PDB file of C-alpha atoms in Angstrom:
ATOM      1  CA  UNK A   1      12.279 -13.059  -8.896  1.00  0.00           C
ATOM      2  CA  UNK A   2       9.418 -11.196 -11.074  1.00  0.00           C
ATOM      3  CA  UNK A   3       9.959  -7.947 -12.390  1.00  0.00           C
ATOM      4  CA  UNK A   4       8.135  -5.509  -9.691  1.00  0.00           C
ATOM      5  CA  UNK A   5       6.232  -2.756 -10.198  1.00  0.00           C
ATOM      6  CA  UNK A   6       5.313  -1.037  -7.546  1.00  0.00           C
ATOM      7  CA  UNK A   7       1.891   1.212  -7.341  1.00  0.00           C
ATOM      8  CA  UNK A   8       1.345   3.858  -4.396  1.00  0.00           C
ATOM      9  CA  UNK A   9      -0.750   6.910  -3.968  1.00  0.00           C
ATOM     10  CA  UNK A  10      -2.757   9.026  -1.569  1.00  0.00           C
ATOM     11  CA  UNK A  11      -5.554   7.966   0.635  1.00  0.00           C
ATOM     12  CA  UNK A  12      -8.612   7.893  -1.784  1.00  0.00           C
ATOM     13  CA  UNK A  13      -6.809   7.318  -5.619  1.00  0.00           C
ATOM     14  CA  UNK A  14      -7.596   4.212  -6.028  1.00  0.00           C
ATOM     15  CA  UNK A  15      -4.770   1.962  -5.675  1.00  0.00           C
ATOM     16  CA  UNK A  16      -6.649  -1.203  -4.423  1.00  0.00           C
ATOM     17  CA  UNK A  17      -9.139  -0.758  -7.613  1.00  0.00           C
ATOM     18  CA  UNK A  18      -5.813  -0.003 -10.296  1.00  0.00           C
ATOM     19  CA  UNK A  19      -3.648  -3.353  -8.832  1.00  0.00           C
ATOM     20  CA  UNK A  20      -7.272  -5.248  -8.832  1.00  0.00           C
ATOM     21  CA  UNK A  21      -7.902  -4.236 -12.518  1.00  0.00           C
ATOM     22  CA  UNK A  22      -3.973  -6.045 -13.377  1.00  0.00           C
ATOM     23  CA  UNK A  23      -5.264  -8.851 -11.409  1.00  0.00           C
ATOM     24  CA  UNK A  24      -8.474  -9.581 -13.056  1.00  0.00           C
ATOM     25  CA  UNK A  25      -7.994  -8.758 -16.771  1.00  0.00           C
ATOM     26  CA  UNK A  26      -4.313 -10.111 -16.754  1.00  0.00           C
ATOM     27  CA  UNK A  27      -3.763 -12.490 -14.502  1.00  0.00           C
ATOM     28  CA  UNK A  28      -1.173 -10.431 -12.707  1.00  0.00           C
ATOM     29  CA  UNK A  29       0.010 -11.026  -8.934  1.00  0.00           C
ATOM     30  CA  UNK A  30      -0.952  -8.508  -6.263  1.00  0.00           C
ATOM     31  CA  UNK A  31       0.991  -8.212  -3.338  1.00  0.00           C
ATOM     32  CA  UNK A  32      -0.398  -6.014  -0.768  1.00  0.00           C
ATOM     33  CA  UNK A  33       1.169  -3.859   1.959  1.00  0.00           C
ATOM     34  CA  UNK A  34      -2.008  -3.282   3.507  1.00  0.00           C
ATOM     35  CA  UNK A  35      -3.021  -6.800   3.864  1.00  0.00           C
ATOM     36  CA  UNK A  36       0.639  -8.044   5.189  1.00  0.00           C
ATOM     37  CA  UNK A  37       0.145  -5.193   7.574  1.00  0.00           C
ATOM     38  CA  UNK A  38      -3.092  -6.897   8.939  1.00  0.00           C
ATOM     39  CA  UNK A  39      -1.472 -10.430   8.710  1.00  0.00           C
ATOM     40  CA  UNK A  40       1.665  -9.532  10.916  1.00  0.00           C
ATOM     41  CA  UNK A  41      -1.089  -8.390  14.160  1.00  0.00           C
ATOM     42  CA  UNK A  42      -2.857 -11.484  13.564  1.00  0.00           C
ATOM     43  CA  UNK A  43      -3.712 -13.118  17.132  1.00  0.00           C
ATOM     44  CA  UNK A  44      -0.355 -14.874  18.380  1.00  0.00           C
ATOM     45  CA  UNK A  45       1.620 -13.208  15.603  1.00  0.00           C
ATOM     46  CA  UNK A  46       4.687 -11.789  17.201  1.00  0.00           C
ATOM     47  CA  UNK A  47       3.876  -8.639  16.107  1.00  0.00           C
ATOM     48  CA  UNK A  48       0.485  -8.595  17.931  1.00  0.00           C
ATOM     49  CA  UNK A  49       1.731 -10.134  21.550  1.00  0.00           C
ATOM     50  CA  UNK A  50       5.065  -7.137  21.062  1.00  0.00           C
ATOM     51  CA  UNK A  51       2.042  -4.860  20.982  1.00  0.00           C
ATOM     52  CA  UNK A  52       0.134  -6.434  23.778  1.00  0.00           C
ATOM     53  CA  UNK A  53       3.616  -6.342  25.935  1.00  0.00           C
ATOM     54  CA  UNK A  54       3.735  -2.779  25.231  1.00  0.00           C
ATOM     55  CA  UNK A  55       0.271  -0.792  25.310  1.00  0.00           C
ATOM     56  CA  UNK A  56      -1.353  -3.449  27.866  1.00  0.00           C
ATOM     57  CA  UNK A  57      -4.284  -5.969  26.939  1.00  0.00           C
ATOM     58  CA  UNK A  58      -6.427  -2.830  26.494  1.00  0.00           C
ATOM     59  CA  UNK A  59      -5.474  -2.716  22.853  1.00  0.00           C
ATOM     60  CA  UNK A  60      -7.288  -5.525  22.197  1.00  0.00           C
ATOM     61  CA  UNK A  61     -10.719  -6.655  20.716  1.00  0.00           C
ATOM     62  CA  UNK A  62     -12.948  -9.169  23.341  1.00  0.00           C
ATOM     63  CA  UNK A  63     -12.659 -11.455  20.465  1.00  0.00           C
ATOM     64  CA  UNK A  64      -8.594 -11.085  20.979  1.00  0.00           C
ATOM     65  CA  UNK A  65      -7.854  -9.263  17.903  1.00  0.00           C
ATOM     66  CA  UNK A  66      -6.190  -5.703  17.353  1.00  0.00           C
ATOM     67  CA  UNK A  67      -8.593  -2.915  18.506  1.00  0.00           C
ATOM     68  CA  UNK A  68      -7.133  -0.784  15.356  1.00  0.00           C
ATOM     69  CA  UNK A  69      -9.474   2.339  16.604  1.00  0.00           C
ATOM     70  CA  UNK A  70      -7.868   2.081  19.900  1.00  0.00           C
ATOM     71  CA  UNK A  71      -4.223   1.739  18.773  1.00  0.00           C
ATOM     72  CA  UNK A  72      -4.821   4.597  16.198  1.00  0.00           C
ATOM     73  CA  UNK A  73      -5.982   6.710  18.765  1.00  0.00           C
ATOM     74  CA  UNK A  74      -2.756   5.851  21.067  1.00  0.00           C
ATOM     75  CA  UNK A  75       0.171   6.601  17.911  1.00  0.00           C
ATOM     76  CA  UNK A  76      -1.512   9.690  17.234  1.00  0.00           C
ATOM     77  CA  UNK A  77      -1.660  11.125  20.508  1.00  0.00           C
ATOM     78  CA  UNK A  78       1.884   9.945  21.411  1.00  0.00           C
ATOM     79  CA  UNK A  79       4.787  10.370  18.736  1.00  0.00           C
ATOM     80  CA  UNK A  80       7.111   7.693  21.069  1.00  0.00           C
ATOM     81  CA  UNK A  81       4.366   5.278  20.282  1.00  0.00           C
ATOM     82  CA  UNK A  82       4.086   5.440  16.970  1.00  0.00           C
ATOM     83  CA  UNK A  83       8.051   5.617  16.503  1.00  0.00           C
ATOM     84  CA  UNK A  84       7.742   2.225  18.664  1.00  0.00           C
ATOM     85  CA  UNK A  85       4.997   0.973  16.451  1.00  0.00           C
ATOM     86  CA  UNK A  86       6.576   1.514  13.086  1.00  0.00           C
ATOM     87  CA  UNK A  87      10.140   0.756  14.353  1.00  0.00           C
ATOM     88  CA  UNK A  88       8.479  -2.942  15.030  1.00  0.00           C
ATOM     89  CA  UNK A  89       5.924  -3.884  12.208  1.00  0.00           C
ATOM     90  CA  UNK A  90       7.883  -1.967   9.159  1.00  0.00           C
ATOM     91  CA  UNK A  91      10.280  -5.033   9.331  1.00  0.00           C
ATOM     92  CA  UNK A  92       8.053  -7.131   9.617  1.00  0.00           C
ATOM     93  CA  UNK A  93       5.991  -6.154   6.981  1.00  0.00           C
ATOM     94  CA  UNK A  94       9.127  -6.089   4.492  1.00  0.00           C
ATOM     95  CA  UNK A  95      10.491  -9.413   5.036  1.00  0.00           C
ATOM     96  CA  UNK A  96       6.853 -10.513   4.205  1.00  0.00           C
ATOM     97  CA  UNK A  97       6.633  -8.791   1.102  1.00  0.00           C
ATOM     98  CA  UNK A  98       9.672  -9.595  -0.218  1.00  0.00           C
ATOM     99  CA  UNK A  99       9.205 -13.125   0.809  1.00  0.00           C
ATOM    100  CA  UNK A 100       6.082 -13.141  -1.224  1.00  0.00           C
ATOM    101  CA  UNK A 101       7.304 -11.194  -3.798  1.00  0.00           C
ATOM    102  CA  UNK A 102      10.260 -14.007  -4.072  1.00  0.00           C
ATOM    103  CA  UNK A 103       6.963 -16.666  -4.613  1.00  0.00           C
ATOM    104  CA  UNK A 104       5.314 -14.204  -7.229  1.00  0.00           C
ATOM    105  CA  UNK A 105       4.483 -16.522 -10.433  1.00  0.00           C
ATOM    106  CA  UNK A 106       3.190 -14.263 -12.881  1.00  0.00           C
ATOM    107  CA  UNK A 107       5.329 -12.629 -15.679  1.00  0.00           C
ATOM    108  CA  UNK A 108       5.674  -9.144 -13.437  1.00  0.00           C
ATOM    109  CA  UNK A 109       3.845  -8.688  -9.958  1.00  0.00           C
ATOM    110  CA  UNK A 110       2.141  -5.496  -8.539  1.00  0.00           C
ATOM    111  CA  UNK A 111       3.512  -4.810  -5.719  1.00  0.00           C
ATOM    112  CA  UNK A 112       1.031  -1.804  -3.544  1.00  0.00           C
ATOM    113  CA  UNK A 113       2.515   0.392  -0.953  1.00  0.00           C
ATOM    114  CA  UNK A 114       0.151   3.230  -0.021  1.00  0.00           C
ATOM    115  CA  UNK A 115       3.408   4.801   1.842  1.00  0.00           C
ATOM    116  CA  UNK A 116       6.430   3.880  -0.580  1.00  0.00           C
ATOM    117  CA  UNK A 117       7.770   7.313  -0.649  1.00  0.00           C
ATOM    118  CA  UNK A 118       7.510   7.968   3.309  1.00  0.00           C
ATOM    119  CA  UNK A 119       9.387   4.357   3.859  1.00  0.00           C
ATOM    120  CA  UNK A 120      11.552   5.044   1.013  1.00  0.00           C
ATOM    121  CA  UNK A 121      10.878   1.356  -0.012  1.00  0.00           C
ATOM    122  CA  UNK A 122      11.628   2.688  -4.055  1.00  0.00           C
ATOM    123  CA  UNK A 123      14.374   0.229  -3.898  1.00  0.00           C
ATOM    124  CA  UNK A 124      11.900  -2.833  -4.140  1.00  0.00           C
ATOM    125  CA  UNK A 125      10.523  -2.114  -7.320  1.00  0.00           C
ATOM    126  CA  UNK A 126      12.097  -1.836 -10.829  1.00  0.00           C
ATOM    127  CA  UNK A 127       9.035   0.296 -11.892  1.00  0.00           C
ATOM    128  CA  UNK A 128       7.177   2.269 -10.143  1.00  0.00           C
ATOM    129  CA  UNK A 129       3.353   3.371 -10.801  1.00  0.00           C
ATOM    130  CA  UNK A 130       1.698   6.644  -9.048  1.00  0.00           C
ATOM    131  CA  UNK A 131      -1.794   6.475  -9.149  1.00  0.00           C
ATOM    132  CA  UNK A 132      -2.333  10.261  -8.843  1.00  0.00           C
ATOM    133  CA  UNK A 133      -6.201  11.958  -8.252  1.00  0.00           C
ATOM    134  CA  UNK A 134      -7.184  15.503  -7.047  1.00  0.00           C
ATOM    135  CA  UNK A 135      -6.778  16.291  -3.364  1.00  0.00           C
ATOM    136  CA  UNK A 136     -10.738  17.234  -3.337  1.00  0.00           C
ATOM    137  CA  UNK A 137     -11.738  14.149  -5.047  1.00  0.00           C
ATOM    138  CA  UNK A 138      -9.658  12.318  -2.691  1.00  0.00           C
ATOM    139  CA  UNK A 139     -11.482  13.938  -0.013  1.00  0.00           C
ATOM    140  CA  UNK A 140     -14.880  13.092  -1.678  1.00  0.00           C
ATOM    141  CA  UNK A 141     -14.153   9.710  -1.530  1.00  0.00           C
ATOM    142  CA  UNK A 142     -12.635   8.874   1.502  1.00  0.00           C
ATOM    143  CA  UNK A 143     -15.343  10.708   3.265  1.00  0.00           C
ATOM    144  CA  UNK A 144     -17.950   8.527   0.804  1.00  0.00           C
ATOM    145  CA  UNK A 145     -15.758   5.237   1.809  1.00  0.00           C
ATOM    146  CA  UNK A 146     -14.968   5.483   5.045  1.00  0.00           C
ATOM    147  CA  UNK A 147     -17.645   7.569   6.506  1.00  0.00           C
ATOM    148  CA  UNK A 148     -15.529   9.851   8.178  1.00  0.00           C
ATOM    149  CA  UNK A 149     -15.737  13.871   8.506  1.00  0.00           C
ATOM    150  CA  UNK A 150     -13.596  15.832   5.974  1.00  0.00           C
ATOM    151  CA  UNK A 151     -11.132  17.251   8.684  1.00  0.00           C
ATOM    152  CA  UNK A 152     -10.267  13.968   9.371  1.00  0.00           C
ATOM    153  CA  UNK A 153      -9.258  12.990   5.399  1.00  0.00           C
ATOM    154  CA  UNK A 154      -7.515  16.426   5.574  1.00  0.00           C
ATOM    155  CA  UNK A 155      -5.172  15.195   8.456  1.00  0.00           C
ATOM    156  CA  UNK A 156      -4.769  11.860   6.916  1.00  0.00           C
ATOM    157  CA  UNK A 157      -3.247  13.884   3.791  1.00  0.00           C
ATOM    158  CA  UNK A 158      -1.258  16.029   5.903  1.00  0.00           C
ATOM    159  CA  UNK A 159       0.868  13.047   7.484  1.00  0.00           C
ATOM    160  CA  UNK A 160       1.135  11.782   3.919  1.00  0.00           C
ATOM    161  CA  UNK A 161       3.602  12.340   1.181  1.00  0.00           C
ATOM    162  CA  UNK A 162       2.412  15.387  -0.873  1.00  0.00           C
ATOM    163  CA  UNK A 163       1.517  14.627  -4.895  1.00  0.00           C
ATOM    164  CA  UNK A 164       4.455  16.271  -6.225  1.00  0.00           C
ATOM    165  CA  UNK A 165       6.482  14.085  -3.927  1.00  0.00           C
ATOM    166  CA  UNK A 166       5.182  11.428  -5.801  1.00  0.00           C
ATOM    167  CA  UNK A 167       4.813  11.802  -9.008  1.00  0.00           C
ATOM    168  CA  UNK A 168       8.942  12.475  -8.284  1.00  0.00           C
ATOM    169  CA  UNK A 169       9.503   9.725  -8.599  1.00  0.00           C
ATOM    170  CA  UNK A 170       7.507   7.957 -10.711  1.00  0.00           C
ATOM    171  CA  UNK A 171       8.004   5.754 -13.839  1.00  0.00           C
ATOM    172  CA  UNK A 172       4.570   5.686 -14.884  1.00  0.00           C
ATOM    173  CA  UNK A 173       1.291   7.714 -13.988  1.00  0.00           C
ATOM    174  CA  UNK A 174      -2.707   7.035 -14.098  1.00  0.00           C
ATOM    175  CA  UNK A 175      -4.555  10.321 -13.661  1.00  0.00           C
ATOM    176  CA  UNK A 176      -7.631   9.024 -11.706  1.00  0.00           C
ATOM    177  CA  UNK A 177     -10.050  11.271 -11.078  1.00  0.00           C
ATOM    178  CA  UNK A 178     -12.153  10.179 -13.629  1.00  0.00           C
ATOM    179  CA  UNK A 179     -15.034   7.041 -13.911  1.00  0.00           C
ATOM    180  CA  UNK A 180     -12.971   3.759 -13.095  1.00  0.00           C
ATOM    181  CA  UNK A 181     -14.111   2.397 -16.356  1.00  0.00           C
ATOM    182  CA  UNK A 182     -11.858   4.216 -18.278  1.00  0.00           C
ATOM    183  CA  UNK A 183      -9.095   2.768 -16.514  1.00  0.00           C
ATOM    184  CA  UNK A 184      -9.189  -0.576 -18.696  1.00  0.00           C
ATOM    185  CA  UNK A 185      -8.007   0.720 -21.525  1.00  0.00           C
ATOM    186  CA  UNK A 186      -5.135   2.697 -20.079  1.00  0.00           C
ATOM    187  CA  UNK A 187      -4.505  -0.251 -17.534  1.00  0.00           C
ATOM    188  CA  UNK A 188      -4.121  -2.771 -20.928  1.00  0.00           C
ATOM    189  CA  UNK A 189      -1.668  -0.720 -22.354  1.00  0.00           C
ATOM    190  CA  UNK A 190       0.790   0.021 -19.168  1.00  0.00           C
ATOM    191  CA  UNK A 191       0.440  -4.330 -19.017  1.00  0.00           C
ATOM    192  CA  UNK A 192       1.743  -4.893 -22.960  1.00  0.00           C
ATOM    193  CA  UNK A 193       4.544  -2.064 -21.629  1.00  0.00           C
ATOM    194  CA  UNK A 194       5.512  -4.296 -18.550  1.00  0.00           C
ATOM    195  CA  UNK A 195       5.512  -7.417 -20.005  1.00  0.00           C
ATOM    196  CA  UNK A 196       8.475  -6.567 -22.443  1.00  0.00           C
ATOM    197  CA  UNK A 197       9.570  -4.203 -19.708  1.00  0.00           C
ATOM    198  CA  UNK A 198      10.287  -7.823 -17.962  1.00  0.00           C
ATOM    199  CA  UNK A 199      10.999  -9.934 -20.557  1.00  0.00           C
ATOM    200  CA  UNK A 200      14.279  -7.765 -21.259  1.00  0.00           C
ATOM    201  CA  UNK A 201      15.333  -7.519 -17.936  1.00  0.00           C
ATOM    202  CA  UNK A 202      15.175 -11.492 -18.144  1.00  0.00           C
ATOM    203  CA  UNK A 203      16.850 -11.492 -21.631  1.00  0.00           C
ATOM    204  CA  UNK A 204      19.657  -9.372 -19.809  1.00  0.00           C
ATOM    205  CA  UNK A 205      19.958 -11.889 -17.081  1.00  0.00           C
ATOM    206  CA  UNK A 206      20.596 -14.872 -19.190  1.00  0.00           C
TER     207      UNK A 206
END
């Protein structure tokens, strides 16, 4: 299997664009928590018709997908729920990652997990990279993003791991509260770092 590096941070620091700078200027594979998260409540997933068996066909979309507003809205007005809920797709989500991550092709793979420190999924990654911002400027753009009202971002934060929780435990850091073009550089080196970062784990294999 690949060398993993794992990158997490807070709603608003720009994971997605970090992993999809690795991706573009290096060829490196992204593996996504977020999108496996999606994939497992596809229509006749078994994680979607576990949900449908337990909230009712209410949950749904006419078009017979996951009404995400509606579910949202259910976990967060009922903590049994969203015990339920994450007691269901986390293993799901897990075996697909690491079944992916067993696929991964590239010389070291990215693997993103907004909420690595609140699943305490460390233990996936050899490395692991914090994409760290300001709370206000993760504010700013979530509100920007997302459209929605800055007591909601400031809830979001609250259920999250705090920054100093993070950058606990990480290997690496990218401070990103600046322009995302500056990231390049700083992205370019961290890549030359991993690739003999994984090349000696593989030397100490063999």
């Amino acid at each position: 299997m690949s060398y993993v590096i794992a990158i997490t941070g807070g709603i608003g620091s720009g994971k997605t664009t970090v992993a999809d700078t690795f991706h573009k200027n290096h060829n490196i594979d992204i593996i996504d928590a977020d999108i496996i998260a999606r994939e497992v409540v596809e229509p006749n997933s078994i994680g979607l018709n576990q949900i449908i068996h337990h909230f009712g066909k209410p949950i749904l979309l006419d078009n017979g997908h996951l009404n995400r507003t509606e579910l949202r809205q259910r976990i967060f007005s009922n903590p049994n729920d969203k015990k339920w809920l994450n007691d269901l797709l986390h293993p799901l989500i897990k075996e697909e990652m690491q079944r992916q991550l067993s696929l991964a092709q590239s010389d070291y793979v990215i693997l993103v997990v907004p909420l690595l420190v609140e699943n305490q999924l460390q233990y996936l990654a050899n490395r692991i990279l914090v994409v760290d911002v300001l709370e206000q400027t993760q504010i700013n753009r979530t509100v920007n993003r997302d459209r929605v009202n800055t007591n909601q971002v400031k809830a979001i934060l609250a259920s999250q791991a705090s920054r100093a929780d993070r950058l606990a435990i990480a290997d690496d850091i990218i401070k990103n509260d600046h322009n995302i073009h500056s990231l390049d550089g700083e992205i370019s080196l961290l890549h030359n770092k991993y690739l003999l970062l994984s090349q000696t784990s593989i030397n100490k294999e063999n």
